[in-house]
């Protein structure tokens, strides 16, 4: 049986980060959107920003950006390690470096295998303003 639905943050607020109401989606889609929101929060956070979780988020990206394209592999490893630790719904993740989209510094595709909900694929883009943006490319629900 597949269990799904919003995370605690979305359940309390009643909406996702993009403003969409939680109740507008089925349980599986709620899970995918909740994971997307959480991953985006993690990737837009910097280490040592939370005293009680000093390894939450990514290191300062200026060093990564300064040494592109060779540093993209280092960032890919940091993303994988951090997301597997702080997004408990992830069973595994595969990250591919992609051609950089116009207006972006770096682009990845993340194939996220969720423990109970299936596969979701995100386009992940690091922007010139220092933010990370995710777009859902594909979501496949597990079927019993």
PDB file of C-alpha atoms in Angstrom:
ATOM      1  CA  UNK A   1       0.000   0.000   0.000  1.00  0.00           C
ATOM      2  CA  UNK A   2       1.325   3.447  -0.934  1.00  0.00           C
ATOM      3  CA  UNK A   3       1.055   6.122   1.708  1.00  0.00           C
ATOM      4  CA  UNK A   4       1.347   9.696   0.668  1.00  0.00           C
ATOM      5  CA  UNK A   5       0.284  13.192   1.395  1.00  0.00           C
ATOM      6  CA  UNK A   6       1.767  16.482   2.443  1.00  0.00           C
ATOM      7  CA  UNK A   7       4.561  16.924   4.910  1.00  0.00           C
ATOM      8  CA  UNK A   8       4.001  18.506   8.302  1.00  0.00           C
ATOM      9  CA  UNK A   9       4.813  22.022   7.085  1.00  0.00           C
ATOM     10  CA  UNK A  10       2.283  21.837   4.245  1.00  0.00           C
ATOM     11  CA  UNK A  11      -0.343  20.183   6.427  1.00  0.00           C
ATOM     12  CA  UNK A  12      -0.075  22.998   8.981  1.00  0.00           C
ATOM     13  CA  UNK A  13      -0.063  25.858   6.450  1.00  0.00           C
ATOM     14  CA  UNK A  14      -2.505  24.245   4.004  1.00  0.00           C
ATOM     15  CA  UNK A  15      -0.426  25.159   0.980  1.00  0.00           C
ATOM     16  CA  UNK A  16       2.823  24.455  -0.836  1.00  0.00           C
ATOM     17  CA  UNK A  17       5.661  26.939  -1.317  1.00  0.00           C
ATOM     18  CA  UNK A  18       4.251  27.963  -4.712  1.00  0.00           C
ATOM     19  CA  UNK A  19       0.967  28.973  -3.049  1.00  0.00           C
ATOM     20  CA  UNK A  20      -1.080  26.021  -4.343  1.00  0.00           C
ATOM     21  CA  UNK A  21      -3.585  24.601  -1.867  1.00  0.00           C
ATOM     22  CA  UNK A  22      -2.740  21.144  -0.541  1.00  0.00           C
ATOM     23  CA  UNK A  23      -6.340  19.991  -1.047  1.00  0.00           C
ATOM     24  CA  UNK A  24      -6.121  20.644  -4.803  1.00  0.00           C
ATOM     25  CA  UNK A  25      -3.992  17.497  -5.302  1.00  0.00           C
ATOM     26  CA  UNK A  26      -4.240  13.743  -4.732  1.00  0.00           C
ATOM     27  CA  UNK A  27      -2.094  12.180  -1.976  1.00  0.00           C
ATOM     28  CA  UNK A  28       0.718  11.023  -4.285  1.00  0.00           C
ATOM     29  CA  UNK A  29       1.042  14.448  -5.932  1.00  0.00           C
ATOM     30  CA  UNK A  30       0.989  16.070  -2.480  1.00  0.00           C
ATOM     31  CA  UNK A  31       3.974  13.899  -1.558  1.00  0.00           C
ATOM     32  CA  UNK A  32       5.913  14.841  -4.689  1.00  0.00           C
ATOM     33  CA  UNK A  33       5.222  18.557  -4.177  1.00  0.00           C
ATOM     34  CA  UNK A  34       6.128  18.350  -0.493  1.00  0.00           C
ATOM     35  CA  UNK A  35       9.436  16.639  -1.318  1.00  0.00           C
ATOM     36  CA  UNK A  36      10.111  19.314  -3.939  1.00  0.00           C
ATOM     37  CA  UNK A  37       9.484  22.079  -1.398  1.00  0.00           C
ATOM     38  CA  UNK A  38      11.715  20.438   1.205  1.00  0.00           C
ATOM     39  CA  UNK A  39      14.564  19.813  -1.258  1.00  0.00           C
ATOM     40  CA  UNK A  40      14.377  23.406  -2.430  1.00  0.00           C
ATOM     41  CA  UNK A  41      14.503  24.637   1.204  1.00  0.00           C
ATOM     42  CA  UNK A  42      17.536  22.439   1.909  1.00  0.00           C
ATOM     43  CA  UNK A  43      19.421  23.519  -1.223  1.00  0.00           C
ATOM     44  CA  UNK A  44      18.727  27.199  -0.518  1.00  0.00           C
ATOM     45  CA  UNK A  45      20.054  26.866   3.048  1.00  0.00           C
ATOM     46  CA  UNK A  46      23.701  27.246   3.981  1.00  0.00           C
ATOM     47  CA  UNK A  47      25.640  25.141   6.450  1.00  0.00           C
ATOM     48  CA  UNK A  48      26.057  26.601   9.923  1.00  0.00           C
ATOM     49  CA  UNK A  49      22.857  28.608   9.433  1.00  0.00           C
ATOM     50  CA  UNK A  50      21.109  26.513  12.103  1.00  0.00           C
ATOM     51  CA  UNK A  51      23.007  26.086  15.350  1.00  0.00           C
ATOM     52  CA  UNK A  52      21.322  22.764  16.166  1.00  0.00           C
ATOM     53  CA  UNK A  53      21.915  21.325  12.639  1.00  0.00           C
ATOM     54  CA  UNK A  54      25.250  22.751  11.465  1.00  0.00           C
ATOM     55  CA  UNK A  55      25.452  20.437   8.414  1.00  0.00           C
ATOM     56  CA  UNK A  56      21.936  21.295   7.157  1.00  0.00           C
ATOM     57  CA  UNK A  57      22.129  22.847   3.685  1.00  0.00           C
ATOM     58  CA  UNK A  58      25.058  23.386   1.357  1.00  0.00           C
ATOM     59  CA  UNK A  59      28.396  25.072   1.869  1.00  0.00           C
ATOM     60  CA  UNK A  60      28.898  28.583   0.544  1.00  0.00           C
ATOM     61  CA  UNK A  61      28.502  28.178  -3.206  1.00  0.00           C
ATOM     62  CA  UNK A  62      30.884  30.970  -4.182  1.00  0.00           C
ATOM     63  CA  UNK A  63      33.845  28.551  -4.143  1.00  0.00           C
ATOM     64  CA  UNK A  64      31.922  26.068  -6.283  1.00  0.00           C
ATOM     65  CA  UNK A  65      30.933  28.795  -8.747  1.00  0.00           C
ATOM     66  CA  UNK A  66      34.489  30.139  -8.918  1.00  0.00           C
ATOM     67  CA  UNK A  67      35.873  26.753  -9.980  1.00  0.00           C
ATOM     68  CA  UNK A  68      33.197  25.683 -12.465  1.00  0.00           C
ATOM     69  CA  UNK A  69      32.960  23.434 -14.385  1.00  0.00           C
ATOM     70  CA  UNK A  70      35.377  21.162 -12.487  1.00  0.00           C
ATOM     71  CA  UNK A  71      33.661  21.781  -9.132  1.00  0.00           C
ATOM     72  CA  UNK A  72      30.233  20.599 -10.358  1.00  0.00           C
ATOM     73  CA  UNK A  73      31.073  17.031  -9.299  1.00  0.00           C
ATOM     74  CA  UNK A  74      31.890  18.182  -5.764  1.00  0.00           C
ATOM     75  CA  UNK A  75      28.546  19.977  -5.543  1.00  0.00           C
ATOM     76  CA  UNK A  76      26.720  16.923  -6.894  1.00  0.00           C
ATOM     77  CA  UNK A  77      28.212  14.797  -4.088  1.00  0.00           C
ATOM     78  CA  UNK A  78      27.330  17.388  -1.428  1.00  0.00           C
ATOM     79  CA  UNK A  79      23.748  17.566  -2.688  1.00  0.00           C
ATOM     80  CA  UNK A  80      23.346  13.790  -2.598  1.00  0.00           C
ATOM     81  CA  UNK A  81      24.770  13.427   0.920  1.00  0.00           C
ATOM     82  CA  UNK A  82      22.739  16.319   2.333  1.00  0.00           C
ATOM     83  CA  UNK A  83      19.427  15.318   0.750  1.00  0.00           C
ATOM     84  CA  UNK A  84      19.701  11.686   1.835  1.00  0.00           C
ATOM     85  CA  UNK A  85      20.273  12.884   5.401  1.00  0.00           C
ATOM     86  CA  UNK A  86      17.584  15.586   5.583  1.00  0.00           C
ATOM     87  CA  UNK A  87      14.797  14.353   3.297  1.00  0.00           C
ATOM     88  CA  UNK A  88      13.662  11.116   4.971  1.00  0.00           C
ATOM     89  CA  UNK A  89      11.239  10.205   2.172  1.00  0.00           C
ATOM     90  CA  UNK A  90      14.176   9.652  -0.209  1.00  0.00           C
ATOM     91  CA  UNK A  91      15.273   6.042  -0.629  1.00  0.00           C
ATOM     92  CA  UNK A  92      17.972   6.984  -3.137  1.00  0.00           C
ATOM     93  CA  UNK A  93      18.929   9.713  -5.550  1.00  0.00           C
ATOM     94  CA  UNK A  94      20.778   9.909  -8.857  1.00  0.00           C
ATOM     95  CA  UNK A  95      22.076  13.284  -9.979  1.00  0.00           C
ATOM     96  CA  UNK A  96      23.190  14.037 -13.527  1.00  0.00           C
ATOM     97  CA  UNK A  97      25.006  17.206 -14.514  1.00  0.00           C
ATOM     98  CA  UNK A  98      23.236  18.798 -17.476  1.00  0.00           C
ATOM     99  CA  UNK A  99      24.070  21.497 -19.981  1.00  0.00           C
ATOM    100  CA  UNK A 100      23.553  24.778 -18.181  1.00  0.00           C
ATOM    101  CA  UNK A 101      20.300  26.479 -19.073  1.00  0.00           C
ATOM    102  CA  UNK A 102      20.416  30.135 -20.186  1.00  0.00           C
ATOM    103  CA  UNK A 103      20.611  32.496 -17.207  1.00  0.00           C
ATOM    104  CA  UNK A 104      21.763  29.740 -14.846  1.00  0.00           C
ATOM    105  CA  UNK A 105      25.185  28.893 -13.416  1.00  0.00           C
ATOM    106  CA  UNK A 106      24.677  25.158 -13.160  1.00  0.00           C
ATOM    107  CA  UNK A 107      21.936  22.640 -13.981  1.00  0.00           C
ATOM    108  CA  UNK A 108      21.284  19.103 -12.758  1.00  0.00           C
ATOM    109  CA  UNK A 109      18.594  16.488 -13.199  1.00  0.00           C
ATOM    110  CA  UNK A 110      17.779  14.659  -9.969  1.00  0.00           C
ATOM    111  CA  UNK A 111      16.053  11.283 -10.084  1.00  0.00           C
ATOM    112  CA  UNK A 112      14.598  10.870  -6.606  1.00  0.00           C
ATOM    113  CA  UNK A 113      13.329   7.452  -5.589  1.00  0.00           C
ATOM    114  CA  UNK A 114      10.889   7.921  -2.733  1.00  0.00           C
ATOM    115  CA  UNK A 115      10.480   5.237  -0.081  1.00  0.00           C
ATOM    116  CA  UNK A 116       6.726   4.838  -0.493  1.00  0.00           C
ATOM    117  CA  UNK A 117       5.595   7.025  -3.374  1.00  0.00           C
ATOM    118  CA  UNK A 118       7.631   6.228  -6.499  1.00  0.00           C
ATOM    119  CA  UNK A 119      10.008   8.191  -8.688  1.00  0.00           C
ATOM    120  CA  UNK A 120      10.086  11.931  -9.128  1.00  0.00           C
ATOM    121  CA  UNK A 121      12.499  13.755 -11.424  1.00  0.00           C
ATOM    122  CA  UNK A 122      13.455  17.386 -10.861  1.00  0.00           C
ATOM    123  CA  UNK A 123      15.272  19.889 -13.018  1.00  0.00           C
ATOM    124  CA  UNK A 124      17.557  21.654 -10.564  1.00  0.00           C
ATOM    125  CA  UNK A 125      19.046  25.005 -11.487  1.00  0.00           C
ATOM    126  CA  UNK A 126      21.493  27.200  -9.600  1.00  0.00           C
ATOM    127  CA  UNK A 127      20.769  30.801 -10.531  1.00  0.00           C
ATOM    128  CA  UNK A 128      22.935  33.888 -10.848  1.00  0.00           C
ATOM    129  CA  UNK A 129      21.256  35.374  -7.750  1.00  0.00           C
ATOM    130  CA  UNK A 130      22.463  32.474  -5.577  1.00  0.00           C
ATOM    131  CA  UNK A 131      19.169  30.586  -5.396  1.00  0.00           C
ATOM    132  CA  UNK A 132      18.309  27.041  -6.340  1.00  0.00           C
ATOM    133  CA  UNK A 133      15.118  26.404  -8.307  1.00  0.00           C
ATOM    134  CA  UNK A 134      13.473  23.038  -8.813  1.00  0.00           C
ATOM    135  CA  UNK A 135      10.939  22.103 -11.444  1.00  0.00           C
ATOM    136  CA  UNK A 136       9.164  18.774 -11.459  1.00  0.00           C
ATOM    137  CA  UNK A 137       9.904  17.017 -14.745  1.00  0.00           C
ATOM    138  CA  UNK A 138       8.221  13.668 -14.137  1.00  0.00           C
ATOM    139  CA  UNK A 139       6.455  11.800 -11.369  1.00  0.00           C
ATOM    140  CA  UNK A 140       5.635   8.084 -11.442  1.00  0.00           C
ATOM    141  CA  UNK A 141       3.457   6.640  -8.696  1.00  0.00           C
ATOM    142  CA  UNK A 142       4.225   3.115  -7.514  1.00  0.00           C
ATOM    143  CA  UNK A 143       1.343   0.817  -8.299  1.00  0.00           C
ATOM    144  CA  UNK A 144       0.385  -2.197  -6.203  1.00  0.00           C
TER     145      UNK A 144
END
